[in-house]
XYZ file of C-alpha atoms in Angstrom:
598
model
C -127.565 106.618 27.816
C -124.804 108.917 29.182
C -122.561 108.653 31.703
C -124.391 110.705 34.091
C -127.471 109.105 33.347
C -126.144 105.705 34.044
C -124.267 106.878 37.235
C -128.172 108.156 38.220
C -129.303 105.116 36.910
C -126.895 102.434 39.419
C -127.465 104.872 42.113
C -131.364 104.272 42.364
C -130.772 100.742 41.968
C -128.082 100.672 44.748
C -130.768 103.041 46.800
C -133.823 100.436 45.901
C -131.562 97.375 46.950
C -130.595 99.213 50.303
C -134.357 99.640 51.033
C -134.847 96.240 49.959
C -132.070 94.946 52.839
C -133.536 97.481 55.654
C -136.707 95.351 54.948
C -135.089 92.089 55.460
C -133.595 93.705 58.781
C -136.377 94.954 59.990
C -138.251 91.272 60.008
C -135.230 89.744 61.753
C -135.139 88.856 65.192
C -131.481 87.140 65.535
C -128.206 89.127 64.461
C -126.655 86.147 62.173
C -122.879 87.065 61.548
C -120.689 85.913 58.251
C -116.905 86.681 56.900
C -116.480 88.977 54.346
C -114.811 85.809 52.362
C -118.161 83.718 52.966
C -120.262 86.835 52.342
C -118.661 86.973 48.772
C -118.623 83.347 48.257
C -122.567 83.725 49.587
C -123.457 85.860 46.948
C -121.393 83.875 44.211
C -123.648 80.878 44.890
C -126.530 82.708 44.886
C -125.344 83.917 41.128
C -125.195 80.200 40.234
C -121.157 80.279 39.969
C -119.652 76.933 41.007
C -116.172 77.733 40.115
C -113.890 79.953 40.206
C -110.722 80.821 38.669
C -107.292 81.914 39.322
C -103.754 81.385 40.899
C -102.216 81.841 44.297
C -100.166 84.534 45.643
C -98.925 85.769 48.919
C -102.290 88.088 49.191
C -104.826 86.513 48.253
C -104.373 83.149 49.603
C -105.818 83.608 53.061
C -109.327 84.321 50.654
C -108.609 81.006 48.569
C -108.696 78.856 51.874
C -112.329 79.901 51.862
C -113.114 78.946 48.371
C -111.284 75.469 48.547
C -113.085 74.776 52.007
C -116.787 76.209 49.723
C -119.283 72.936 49.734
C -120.365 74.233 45.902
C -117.846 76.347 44.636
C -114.435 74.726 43.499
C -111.331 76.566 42.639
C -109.455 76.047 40.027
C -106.184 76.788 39.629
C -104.484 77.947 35.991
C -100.902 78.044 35.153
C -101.018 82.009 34.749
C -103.563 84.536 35.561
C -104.253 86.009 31.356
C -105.273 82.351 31.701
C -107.455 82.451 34.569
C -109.354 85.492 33.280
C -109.548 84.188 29.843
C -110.964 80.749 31.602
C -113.590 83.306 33.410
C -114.528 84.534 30.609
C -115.743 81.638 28.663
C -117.293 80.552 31.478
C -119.483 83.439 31.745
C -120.274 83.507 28.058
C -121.573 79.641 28.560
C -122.571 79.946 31.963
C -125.430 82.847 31.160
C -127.404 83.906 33.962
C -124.212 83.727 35.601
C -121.222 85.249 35.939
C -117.232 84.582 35.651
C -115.099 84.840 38.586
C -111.223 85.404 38.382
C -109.134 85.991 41.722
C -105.547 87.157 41.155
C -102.935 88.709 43.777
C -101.994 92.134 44.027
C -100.272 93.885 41.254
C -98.129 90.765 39.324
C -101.144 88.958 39.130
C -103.971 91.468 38.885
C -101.524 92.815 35.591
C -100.779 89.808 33.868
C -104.965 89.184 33.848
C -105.314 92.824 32.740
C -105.819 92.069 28.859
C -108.375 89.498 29.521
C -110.731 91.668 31.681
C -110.139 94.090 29.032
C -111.457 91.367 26.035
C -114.339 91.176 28.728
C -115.201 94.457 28.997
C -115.209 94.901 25.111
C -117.226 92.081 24.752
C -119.547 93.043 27.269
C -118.997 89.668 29.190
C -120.129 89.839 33.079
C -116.330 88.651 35.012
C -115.496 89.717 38.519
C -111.840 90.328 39.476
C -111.025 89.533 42.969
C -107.298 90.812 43.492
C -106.068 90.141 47.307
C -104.331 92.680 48.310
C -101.952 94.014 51.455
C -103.381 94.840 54.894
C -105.584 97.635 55.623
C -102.851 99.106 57.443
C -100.111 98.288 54.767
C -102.387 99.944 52.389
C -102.674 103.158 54.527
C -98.621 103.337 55.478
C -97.629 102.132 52.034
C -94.291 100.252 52.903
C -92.156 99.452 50.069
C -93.916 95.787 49.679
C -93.309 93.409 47.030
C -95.364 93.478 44.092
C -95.058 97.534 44.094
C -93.365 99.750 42.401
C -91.480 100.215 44.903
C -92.344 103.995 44.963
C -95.553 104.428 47.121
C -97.894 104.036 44.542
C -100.297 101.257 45.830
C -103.201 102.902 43.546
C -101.956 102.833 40.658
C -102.881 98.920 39.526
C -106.511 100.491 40.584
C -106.089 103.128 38.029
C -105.199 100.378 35.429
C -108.602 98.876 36.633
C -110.838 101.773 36.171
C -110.158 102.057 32.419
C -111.289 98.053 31.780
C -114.293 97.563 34.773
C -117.507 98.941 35.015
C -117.437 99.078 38.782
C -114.421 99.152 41.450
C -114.859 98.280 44.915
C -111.908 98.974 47.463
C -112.812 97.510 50.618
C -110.996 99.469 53.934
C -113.574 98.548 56.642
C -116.215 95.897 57.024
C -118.764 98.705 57.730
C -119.581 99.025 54.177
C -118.369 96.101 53.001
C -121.205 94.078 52.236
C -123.327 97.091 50.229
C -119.990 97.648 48.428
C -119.611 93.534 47.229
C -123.367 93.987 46.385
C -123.150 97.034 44.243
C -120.632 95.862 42.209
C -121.967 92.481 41.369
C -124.996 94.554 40.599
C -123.549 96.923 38.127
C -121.687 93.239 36.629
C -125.011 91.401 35.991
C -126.689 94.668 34.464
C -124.259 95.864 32.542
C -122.656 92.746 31.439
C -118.936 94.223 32.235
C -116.244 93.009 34.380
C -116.055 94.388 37.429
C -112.717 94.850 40.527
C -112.567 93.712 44.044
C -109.628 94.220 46.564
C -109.356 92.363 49.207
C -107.235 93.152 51.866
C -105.751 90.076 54.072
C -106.390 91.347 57.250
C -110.455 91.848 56.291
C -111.116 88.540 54.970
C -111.867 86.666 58.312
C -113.588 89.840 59.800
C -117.488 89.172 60.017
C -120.312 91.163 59.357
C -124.283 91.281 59.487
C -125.495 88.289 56.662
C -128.928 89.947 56.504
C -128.563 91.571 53.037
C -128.008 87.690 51.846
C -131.592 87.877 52.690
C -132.563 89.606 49.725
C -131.233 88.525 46.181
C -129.417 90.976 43.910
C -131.402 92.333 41.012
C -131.281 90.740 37.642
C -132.701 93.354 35.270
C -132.431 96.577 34.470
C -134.751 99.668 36.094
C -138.373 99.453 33.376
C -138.716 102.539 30.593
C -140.043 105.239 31.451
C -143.939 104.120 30.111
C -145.310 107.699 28.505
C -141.679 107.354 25.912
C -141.394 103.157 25.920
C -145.862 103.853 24.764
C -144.526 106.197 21.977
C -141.521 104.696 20.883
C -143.800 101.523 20.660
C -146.400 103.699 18.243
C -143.642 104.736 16.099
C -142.450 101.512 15.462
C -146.011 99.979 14.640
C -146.300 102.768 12.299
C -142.853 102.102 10.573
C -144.019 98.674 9.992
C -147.377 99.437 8.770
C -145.681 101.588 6.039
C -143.342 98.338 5.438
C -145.725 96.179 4.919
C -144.784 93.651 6.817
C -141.648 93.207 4.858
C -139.532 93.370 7.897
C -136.287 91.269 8.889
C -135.007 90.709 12.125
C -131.208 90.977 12.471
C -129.973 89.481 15.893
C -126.414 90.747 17.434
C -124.321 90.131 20.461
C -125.879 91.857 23.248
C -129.173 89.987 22.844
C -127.275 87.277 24.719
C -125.215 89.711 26.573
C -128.015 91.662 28.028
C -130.202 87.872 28.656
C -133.441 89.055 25.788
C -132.829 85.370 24.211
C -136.247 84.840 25.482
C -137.813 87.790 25.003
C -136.404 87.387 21.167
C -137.466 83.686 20.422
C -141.168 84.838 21.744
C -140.648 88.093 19.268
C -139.940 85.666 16.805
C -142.501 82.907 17.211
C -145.178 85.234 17.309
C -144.362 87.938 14.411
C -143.052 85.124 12.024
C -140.768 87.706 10.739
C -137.624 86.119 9.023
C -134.106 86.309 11.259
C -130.937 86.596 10.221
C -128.067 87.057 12.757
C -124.328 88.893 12.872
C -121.402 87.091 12.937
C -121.038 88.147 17.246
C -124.978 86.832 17.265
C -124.380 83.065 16.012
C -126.424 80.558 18.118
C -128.031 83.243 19.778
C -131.311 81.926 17.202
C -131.722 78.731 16.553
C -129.885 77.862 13.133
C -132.334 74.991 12.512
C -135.048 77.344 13.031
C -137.180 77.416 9.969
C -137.245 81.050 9.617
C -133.738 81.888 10.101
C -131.952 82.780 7.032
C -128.478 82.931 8.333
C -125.173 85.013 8.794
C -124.932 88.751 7.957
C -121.682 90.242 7.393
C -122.117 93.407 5.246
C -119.915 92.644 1.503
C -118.642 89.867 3.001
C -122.150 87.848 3.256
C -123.496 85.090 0.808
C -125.062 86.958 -1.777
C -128.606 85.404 -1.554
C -128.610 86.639 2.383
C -126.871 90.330 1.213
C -129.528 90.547 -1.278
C -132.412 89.928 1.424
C -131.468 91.740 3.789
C -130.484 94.783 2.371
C -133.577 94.839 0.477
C -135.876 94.629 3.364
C -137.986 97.278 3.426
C -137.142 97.442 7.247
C -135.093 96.031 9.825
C -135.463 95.455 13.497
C -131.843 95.421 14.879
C -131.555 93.884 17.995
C -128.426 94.000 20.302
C -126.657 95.424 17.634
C -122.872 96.106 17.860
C -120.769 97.195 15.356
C -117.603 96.630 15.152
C -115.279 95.962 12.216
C -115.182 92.410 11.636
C -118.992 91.738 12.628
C -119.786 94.236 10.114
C -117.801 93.408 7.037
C -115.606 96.130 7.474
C -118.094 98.670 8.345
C -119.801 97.447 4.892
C -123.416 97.160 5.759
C -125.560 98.932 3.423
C -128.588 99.343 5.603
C -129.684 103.318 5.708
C -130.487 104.226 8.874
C -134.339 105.668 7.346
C -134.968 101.846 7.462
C -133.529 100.272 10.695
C -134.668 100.311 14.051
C -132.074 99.327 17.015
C -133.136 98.119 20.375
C -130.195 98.276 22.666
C -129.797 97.974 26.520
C -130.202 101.356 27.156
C -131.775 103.319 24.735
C -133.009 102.234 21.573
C -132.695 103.850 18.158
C -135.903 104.736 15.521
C -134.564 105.596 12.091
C -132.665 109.020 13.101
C -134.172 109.473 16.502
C -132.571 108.121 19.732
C -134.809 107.551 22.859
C -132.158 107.014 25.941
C -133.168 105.216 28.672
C -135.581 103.121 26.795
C -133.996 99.162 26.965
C -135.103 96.244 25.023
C -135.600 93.784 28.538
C -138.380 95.622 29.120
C -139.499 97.182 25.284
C -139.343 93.648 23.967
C -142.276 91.753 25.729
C -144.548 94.837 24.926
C -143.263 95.469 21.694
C -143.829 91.714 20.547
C -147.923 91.327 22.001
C -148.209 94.862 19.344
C -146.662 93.103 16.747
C -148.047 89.500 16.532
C -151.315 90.540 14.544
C -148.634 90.490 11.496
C -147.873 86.900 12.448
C -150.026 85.955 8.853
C -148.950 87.881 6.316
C -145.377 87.189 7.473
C -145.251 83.856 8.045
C -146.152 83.691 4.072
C -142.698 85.516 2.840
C -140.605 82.245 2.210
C -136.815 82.924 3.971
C -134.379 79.980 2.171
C -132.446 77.879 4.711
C -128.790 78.578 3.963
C -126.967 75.884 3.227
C -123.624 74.481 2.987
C -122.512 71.893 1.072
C -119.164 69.518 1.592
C -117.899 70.219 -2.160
C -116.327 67.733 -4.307
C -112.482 68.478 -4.611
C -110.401 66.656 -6.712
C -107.512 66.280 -4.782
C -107.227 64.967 -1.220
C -105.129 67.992 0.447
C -107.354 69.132 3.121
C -108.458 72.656 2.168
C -110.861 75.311 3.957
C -113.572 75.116 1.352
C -113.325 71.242 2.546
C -113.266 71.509 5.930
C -115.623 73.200 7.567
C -118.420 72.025 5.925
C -116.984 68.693 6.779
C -116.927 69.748 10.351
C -120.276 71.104 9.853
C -121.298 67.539 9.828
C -119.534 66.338 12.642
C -121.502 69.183 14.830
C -124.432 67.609 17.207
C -127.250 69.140 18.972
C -126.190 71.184 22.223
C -122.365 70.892 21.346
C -120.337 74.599 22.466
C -118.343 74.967 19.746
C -115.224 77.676 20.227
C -113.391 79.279 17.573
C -110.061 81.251 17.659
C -109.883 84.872 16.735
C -108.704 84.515 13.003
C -108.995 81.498 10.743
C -111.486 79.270 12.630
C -113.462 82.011 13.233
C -114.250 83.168 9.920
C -114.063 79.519 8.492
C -116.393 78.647 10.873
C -118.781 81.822 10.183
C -120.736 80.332 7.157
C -121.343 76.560 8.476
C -125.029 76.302 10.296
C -125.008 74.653 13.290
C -127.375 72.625 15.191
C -130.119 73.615 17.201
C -129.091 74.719 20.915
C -125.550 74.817 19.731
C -123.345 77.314 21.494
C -121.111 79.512 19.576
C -118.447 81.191 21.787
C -115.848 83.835 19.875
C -113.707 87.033 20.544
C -114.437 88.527 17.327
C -114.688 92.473 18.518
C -111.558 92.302 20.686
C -109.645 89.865 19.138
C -106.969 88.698 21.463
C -105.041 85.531 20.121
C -104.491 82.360 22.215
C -108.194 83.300 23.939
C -110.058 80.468 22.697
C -107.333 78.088 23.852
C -108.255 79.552 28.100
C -111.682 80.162 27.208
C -112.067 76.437 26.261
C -111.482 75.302 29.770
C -113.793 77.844 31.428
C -116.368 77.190 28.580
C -116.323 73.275 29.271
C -116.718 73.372 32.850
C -119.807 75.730 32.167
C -121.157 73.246 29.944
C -120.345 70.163 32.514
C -122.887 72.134 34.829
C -125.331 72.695 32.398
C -125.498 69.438 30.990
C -124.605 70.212 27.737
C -122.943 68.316 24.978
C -119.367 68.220 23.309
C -116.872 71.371 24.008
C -115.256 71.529 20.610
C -112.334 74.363 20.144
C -111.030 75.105 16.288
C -107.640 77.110 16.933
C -104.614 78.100 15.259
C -100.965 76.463 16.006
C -100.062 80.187 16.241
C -102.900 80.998 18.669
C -102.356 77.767 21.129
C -98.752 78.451 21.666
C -100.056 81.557 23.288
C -101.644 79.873 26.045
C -101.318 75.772 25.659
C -100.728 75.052 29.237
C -104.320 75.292 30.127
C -104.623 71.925 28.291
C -103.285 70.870 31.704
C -105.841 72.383 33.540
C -108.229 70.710 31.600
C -106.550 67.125 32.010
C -106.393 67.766 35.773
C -110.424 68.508 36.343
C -111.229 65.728 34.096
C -112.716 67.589 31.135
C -113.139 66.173 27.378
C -112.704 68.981 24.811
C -112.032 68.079 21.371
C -109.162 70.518 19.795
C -108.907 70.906 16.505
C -105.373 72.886 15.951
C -105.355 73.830 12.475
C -100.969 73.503 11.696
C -100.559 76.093 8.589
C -97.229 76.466 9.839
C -97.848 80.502 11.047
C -100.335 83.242 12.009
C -102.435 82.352 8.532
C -104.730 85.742 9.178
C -101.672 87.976 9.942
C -100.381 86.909 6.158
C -103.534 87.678 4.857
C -103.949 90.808 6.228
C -100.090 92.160 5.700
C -96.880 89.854 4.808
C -98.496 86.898 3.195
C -94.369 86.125 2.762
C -92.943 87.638 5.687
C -90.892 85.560 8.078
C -92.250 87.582 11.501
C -95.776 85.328 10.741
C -94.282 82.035 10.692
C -93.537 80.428 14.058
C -91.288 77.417 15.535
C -93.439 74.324 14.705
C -94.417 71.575 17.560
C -94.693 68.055 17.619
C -98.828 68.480 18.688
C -99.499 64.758 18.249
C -97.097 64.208 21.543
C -98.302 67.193 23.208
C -100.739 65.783 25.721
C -98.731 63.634 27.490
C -96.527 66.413 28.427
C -99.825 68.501 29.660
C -100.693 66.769 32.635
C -101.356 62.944 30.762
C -98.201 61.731 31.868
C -99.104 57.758 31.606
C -101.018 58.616 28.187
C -104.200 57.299 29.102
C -106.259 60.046 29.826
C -106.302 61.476 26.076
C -105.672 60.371 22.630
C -104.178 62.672 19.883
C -104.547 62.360 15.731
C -102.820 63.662 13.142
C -104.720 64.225 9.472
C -103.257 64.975 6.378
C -105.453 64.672 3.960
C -109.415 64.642 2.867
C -110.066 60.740 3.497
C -108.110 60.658 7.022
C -110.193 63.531 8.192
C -113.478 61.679 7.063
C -111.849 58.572 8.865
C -111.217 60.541 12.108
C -114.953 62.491 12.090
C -116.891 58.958 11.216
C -115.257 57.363 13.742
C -117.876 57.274 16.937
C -115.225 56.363 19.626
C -113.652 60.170 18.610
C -116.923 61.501 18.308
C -117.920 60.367 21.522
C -115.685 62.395 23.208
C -114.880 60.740 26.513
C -111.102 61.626 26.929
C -109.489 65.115 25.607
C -108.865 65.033 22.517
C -106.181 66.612 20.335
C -106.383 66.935 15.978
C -103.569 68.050 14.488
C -104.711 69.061 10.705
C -102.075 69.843 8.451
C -103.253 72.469 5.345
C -101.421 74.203 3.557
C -99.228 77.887 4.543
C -101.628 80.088 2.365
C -105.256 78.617 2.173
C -107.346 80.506 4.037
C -111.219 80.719 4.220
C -113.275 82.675 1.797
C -114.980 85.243 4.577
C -111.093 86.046 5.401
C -109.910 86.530 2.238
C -112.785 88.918 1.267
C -112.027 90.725 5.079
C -108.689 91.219 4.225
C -109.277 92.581 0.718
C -111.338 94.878 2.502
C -108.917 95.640 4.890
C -106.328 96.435 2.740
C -108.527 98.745 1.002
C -109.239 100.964 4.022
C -105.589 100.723 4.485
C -105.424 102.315 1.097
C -108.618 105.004 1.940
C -110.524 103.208 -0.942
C -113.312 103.070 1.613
C-alpha cells in the first residue's frame, strides 16, 4: 500500500473512531472531566500496559508523578534512556496485544533513546515515546532553554522523530488533545511502529472531557475490499489446485507483528500443510508441532529443510520480511511463479500485487477455502528437525556443543533472548519447546539490545505468567548496556544470563578482522559483577563460571540453577575464534557480496 493510500487509510479510521466517540457523547448525561496525564495513562491500561519505562528529567517529571501515583501501571526507572526504549521494546515484543511505553525528557533524553525507537520501527515493534517537553508558552517564544541548541530550534528533535515513528502527536491545547493521544496509539497498534508524544508541562494537569475513554481504540485493520479479497481468494485456490497440494507454509516476522498467530495456527490445523518458519518467525509456530519442519535461511539452511522447501511446488509466505540475515544473504531460491505473500497490507500472487488486501482479514476466509485439502496433505510426511548434543572429544566448550546442550536445558513457556550476533545464529538451529518465546533484533541489529530488552521482556513475562527469561549475549554486547542488570535486581526479576566471554566482538572477526585488535575489548571479572549491580549484600543472585564441557553439564543439571529463583549470571569461557556454523556460512556469504560474487 502507498503512502497516500495509507494516509487515506488512518484517516477513515481516525473519522470512524470520531463517530464512534460522538456516539458515546451523545448517550451521556454527566460531563465527567480527566487530566491529559490520566487520559494517557487511561488509555495505556486499557492497552493492557502495566509498566512503563524511562528516566526523569526536568520536563517530564510533573507527567511521571502521575504514573508513580497509577493503581496498575508502575514506572520503572533505567539508568539511561537507549535503555529505557530498548526495555520498551522487549516488552512489547512479549507483551503482544500490547504495547511498549518509553517516556524520556526533551531533547537529551528523547536523543539518547533515538536508536532504539529506530530498532523498533525496523522491526515493526508497537513502542510509544512520551518526551515531556517545555511549556506551551516556552514552546511558542522559544527562549534559549536547556536541552536546546541553543539556537531557536525547538523542532528540530521532532524532525529526528518523523524519520523513526509512524505517527507524531504535538500537543499545544487540550482541545484536541484527547483525539490526537487516540490517533496515534491507533496508528501504533495497526501498524506495529513506534509512535511520538510531547508533552508540554504546563498541559499535563489541564483536564478534559473522558467520554472518548468510553469507546475502546480499534485493534485491527479496516476489512479488504470483498469483490478483490473474493478474487485474490480464487486465484490462490487455483494455484494450489495446479500444485497439488504440494504446498509449504513459510511463517515470518510480521505474523506476530501484525497479531495473525491465530488466524495461522487455525490455517494450519485445518490445511495440514507442512510449516517451516524464518529465522525473524521462530516461536511464532509451535516447534513441537508435528508438522513443522523447522528454520529457513536460504544457503544457509540444513540441507534436508533447503531441499524441501525449495522444491515445493508452492509456497504460502506469510508475514514475510526480507532482510539480509533472515534470508541467508538474500539467498532464497524460491521464484516468485511459485510463492504467494500475504502481508499487512496488500498481499502478493506470483507477479501480481493486490494493495490493500491484508492477511487479518484474508486469512480466516482464505483457510475455511482451503481445509478440503486437509487429507491429501496431512499424508506428505514433514521430518522433525533435530539436533543432537554431539560427542566431542575434548572438554573445551565449543558452539557445536553448546547450544544443543542448551537446547536441553530449554522448558515449556521459557522467553528465551538472544543477542544480535553469536547467540543469535547459534541459537537459530536448536528447536525449542512448545509456547517458547523467541525474542531477537536480527533485521536491525543493534548490539547490547538483548541485554535492555531482557528486562522489559521479563517483566512482560511476570504478567503473563510465563516461565524462565533466559538471555544468551556476548561480553562485547553486555558492556554496551550492563547496568540494566540493576534494574532488574531492583524490581525483583530472575533472568538467567548466559554471557558467552570469547574475549571480543566474535561476529565482527568473522565478518572482517578475524585478527584485528579494534574487535577485542577490555575483559571483566563477570563472576563478581552482580554484586556491584544493585546485589550489594550478595544474596539476591548467584553467578557461575564454566570452562569446560562437564562444568556446563554440572551447572544445566543442577535444578536449584534451573529453577531460576534469583538472577542469575553464566560466565562461559570458549575460545577467541569458534563461532557457530549458521555464522560462519553468513559471513562467507558476506564476504562474497563484499567481493560482487553474488
Amino acid at each position: 500500500m502507498g503512502t497516500e493510500a495509507r494516509k487515506l487509510q488512518g484517516e477513515v479510521e481516525r473519522l470512524q473512531q470520531e463517530l464512534q466517540t460522538l456516539k458515546a457523547q451523545y448517550h451521556s448525561e454527566d460531563e465527567e472531566l480527566i487530566t491529559i496525564s490520566d487520559y494517557i495513562l487511561k488509555r495505556l491500561e486499557q492497552l493492557n500496559v502495566t509498566s512503563i519505562f524511562g528516566v526523569p528529567g526536568d520536563f517530564n517529571m510533573p507527567f511521571l508523578d502521575f504514573i508513580e501515583d497509577h493503581p496498575t501501571i508502575q514506572w520503572i526507572g533505567n539508568c539511561n534512556e537507549l535503555n529505557a526504549a530498548y526495555a520498551a521494546d522487549g516488552y512489547a515484543r512479549v507483551k503482544e496485544h500490547s504495547i511498549g511505553v518509553v517516556v524520556t525528557t526533551f531533547g537529551v533524553g528523547e536523543l539518547s533513546a533515538t536508536n532504539a525507537i529506530a530498532g523498533a520501527f525496523s522491526e515493526m515493534v508497537p513502542v510509544l515515546h512520551i518526551v515531556g517537553v517545555p511549556s506551551t508558552t516556552q514552546l511558542k517564544n522559544k527562549p534559549m532553554l536547556h536541552h536546546t541548541l541553543g539556537d531557536g530550534r525547538f523542532n528540530v528533535y521532532t524532525k529526528v522523530a518523523e524519520q523513526i515513528t509512524a505517527a507524531q502527536a504535538m500537543i499545544m491545547n487540550k482541545a484536541q488533545a484527547a483525539a490526537e493521544i487516540d490517533r496515534i496509539l491507533m496508528e501504533a497498534i495497526i501498524q506495529a511502529r513506534p509512535v511520538y508524544l510531547t508533552l508540554p508541562m504546563d498541559l499535563t494537569t489541564e483536564k478534559i472531557s473522558a467520554k472518548r475513554l468510553k469507546v475502546k481504540l480499534p485493534r485491527t485493520p479496516s476489512p479488504n475490499n470483498p469483490d478483490v479479497e473474493s478474487y485474490v481468494i480464487d486465484e490462490i485456490m487455483e494455484l494450489v489446485e495446479d500444485a497439488k497440494r504440494d504446498v509449504i507454509i513459510l511463517v515470518d516476522a510480521c505474523a506476530v507483528r501484525h497479531d495473525v498467530r491465530g488466524e495461522v495456527n487455525d490455517l494450519l490445523v485445518k490445511t495440514q500443510f507442512p510449516v517451516y518458519a524464518t529465522p525473524m518467525g521462530k516461536t511464532s509456530v509451535s516447534e513441537e508441532y508435528e508438522r513443522y519442519g523447522g528454520i529457513y535461511i536460504g544457503s544457509i539452511t540444513h540441507p534436508s529443510i533447503k531441499e524441501r522447501v525449495e522444491n515445493a511446488n508452492l509456497i504460502l509466505s506469510i508475514g514475510a520480511l526480507k532482510s539480509d540475515f533472515n534470508t541467508g544473504m538474500f539467498t532464497y531460491h524460491i521464484p516468485a511463479r511459485h510463492t504467494i505473500e500475504l502481508h499487512s497490507d496488500h498481499t502478493l500472487v506470483r507477479h501480481a500485487k493486490f494493495p490493500g488486501i491484508g492477511m487479518k482479514w484474508l486469512l480466516p476466509k482464505l483457510t475455511e477455502r482451503l481445509s478440503k485439502f486437509q487429507e491429501g496433505a496431512s499424508r506428505i510426511p514433514v521430518p522433525h528437525y533435530k539436533l543432537d548434543v554431539p560427542k566431542e572429544s575434548d572438554d573445551k566448550i565449543s558452539h557445536a556443543y553448546l547450544w544443543p546442550r542448551v537446547g536441553k536445558f530449554f522448558r515449556k513457556q521459557d522467553v528465551i533472548v538472544a543477542e544480535t550476533g553469536t547467540s543469535n545464529f547459534g541459537v537459530l538451529d536448536v528447536p525449542m519447546p512448545d509456547q517458547c518465546i523467541f525474542v531477537s533484533q536480527i533485521l536491525y541489529g543493534s548490539i547490547g539490545w538483548a541485554t535492555a530488552s531482557t528486562l522489559g521482556a521479563a517483566i512482560a513475562a511476570r504478567d503473563r505468567h510465563l516461565g524462565r527469561t533466559i538471555l544468551f549475549t556476548g561480553d562485547g554486547s553486555m558492556q554496551l548496556t550492563v547496568q540494566e542488570i540493576s534494574t532488574m535486581t531492583h524490581n525483583k526479576l530472575a533472568p538467567i544470563i548466559f554471557v558467552l566471554n570469547n574475549k571480543g566482538y566474535n561476529i565482527e572477526r568473522h565478518l572482517h578482522g578475524l585478527d584485528r585488535k579494534y574487535n577485542d575489548i577490555a575483559d571483566w571479572k563477570w563472576a563478581s559483577l552482580l554484586t556491584t549491580l544493585g546485589d550489594i549484600e550478595g544474596k539476591l543472585t548467584q553467578s557461575y563460571t564454566v570452562r569446560s564441557k562437564s562444568e556446563l553439564d554440572k551447572l544445566l543439571d543442577d535444578e536449584e540453577f534451573a529453577s531460576a529463583r534469583k538472577i542469575q549470571l553464566v560466565e562461559v569461557i570458549m575460545d577467541k575464534y569458534d563461532t557457530p556454523r549458521a555464522l560462519q556460512a553468513s559471513a562467507a556469504l558476506t564476504a562474497q557480496a563484499a567481493a560482487g560474487q553474488l
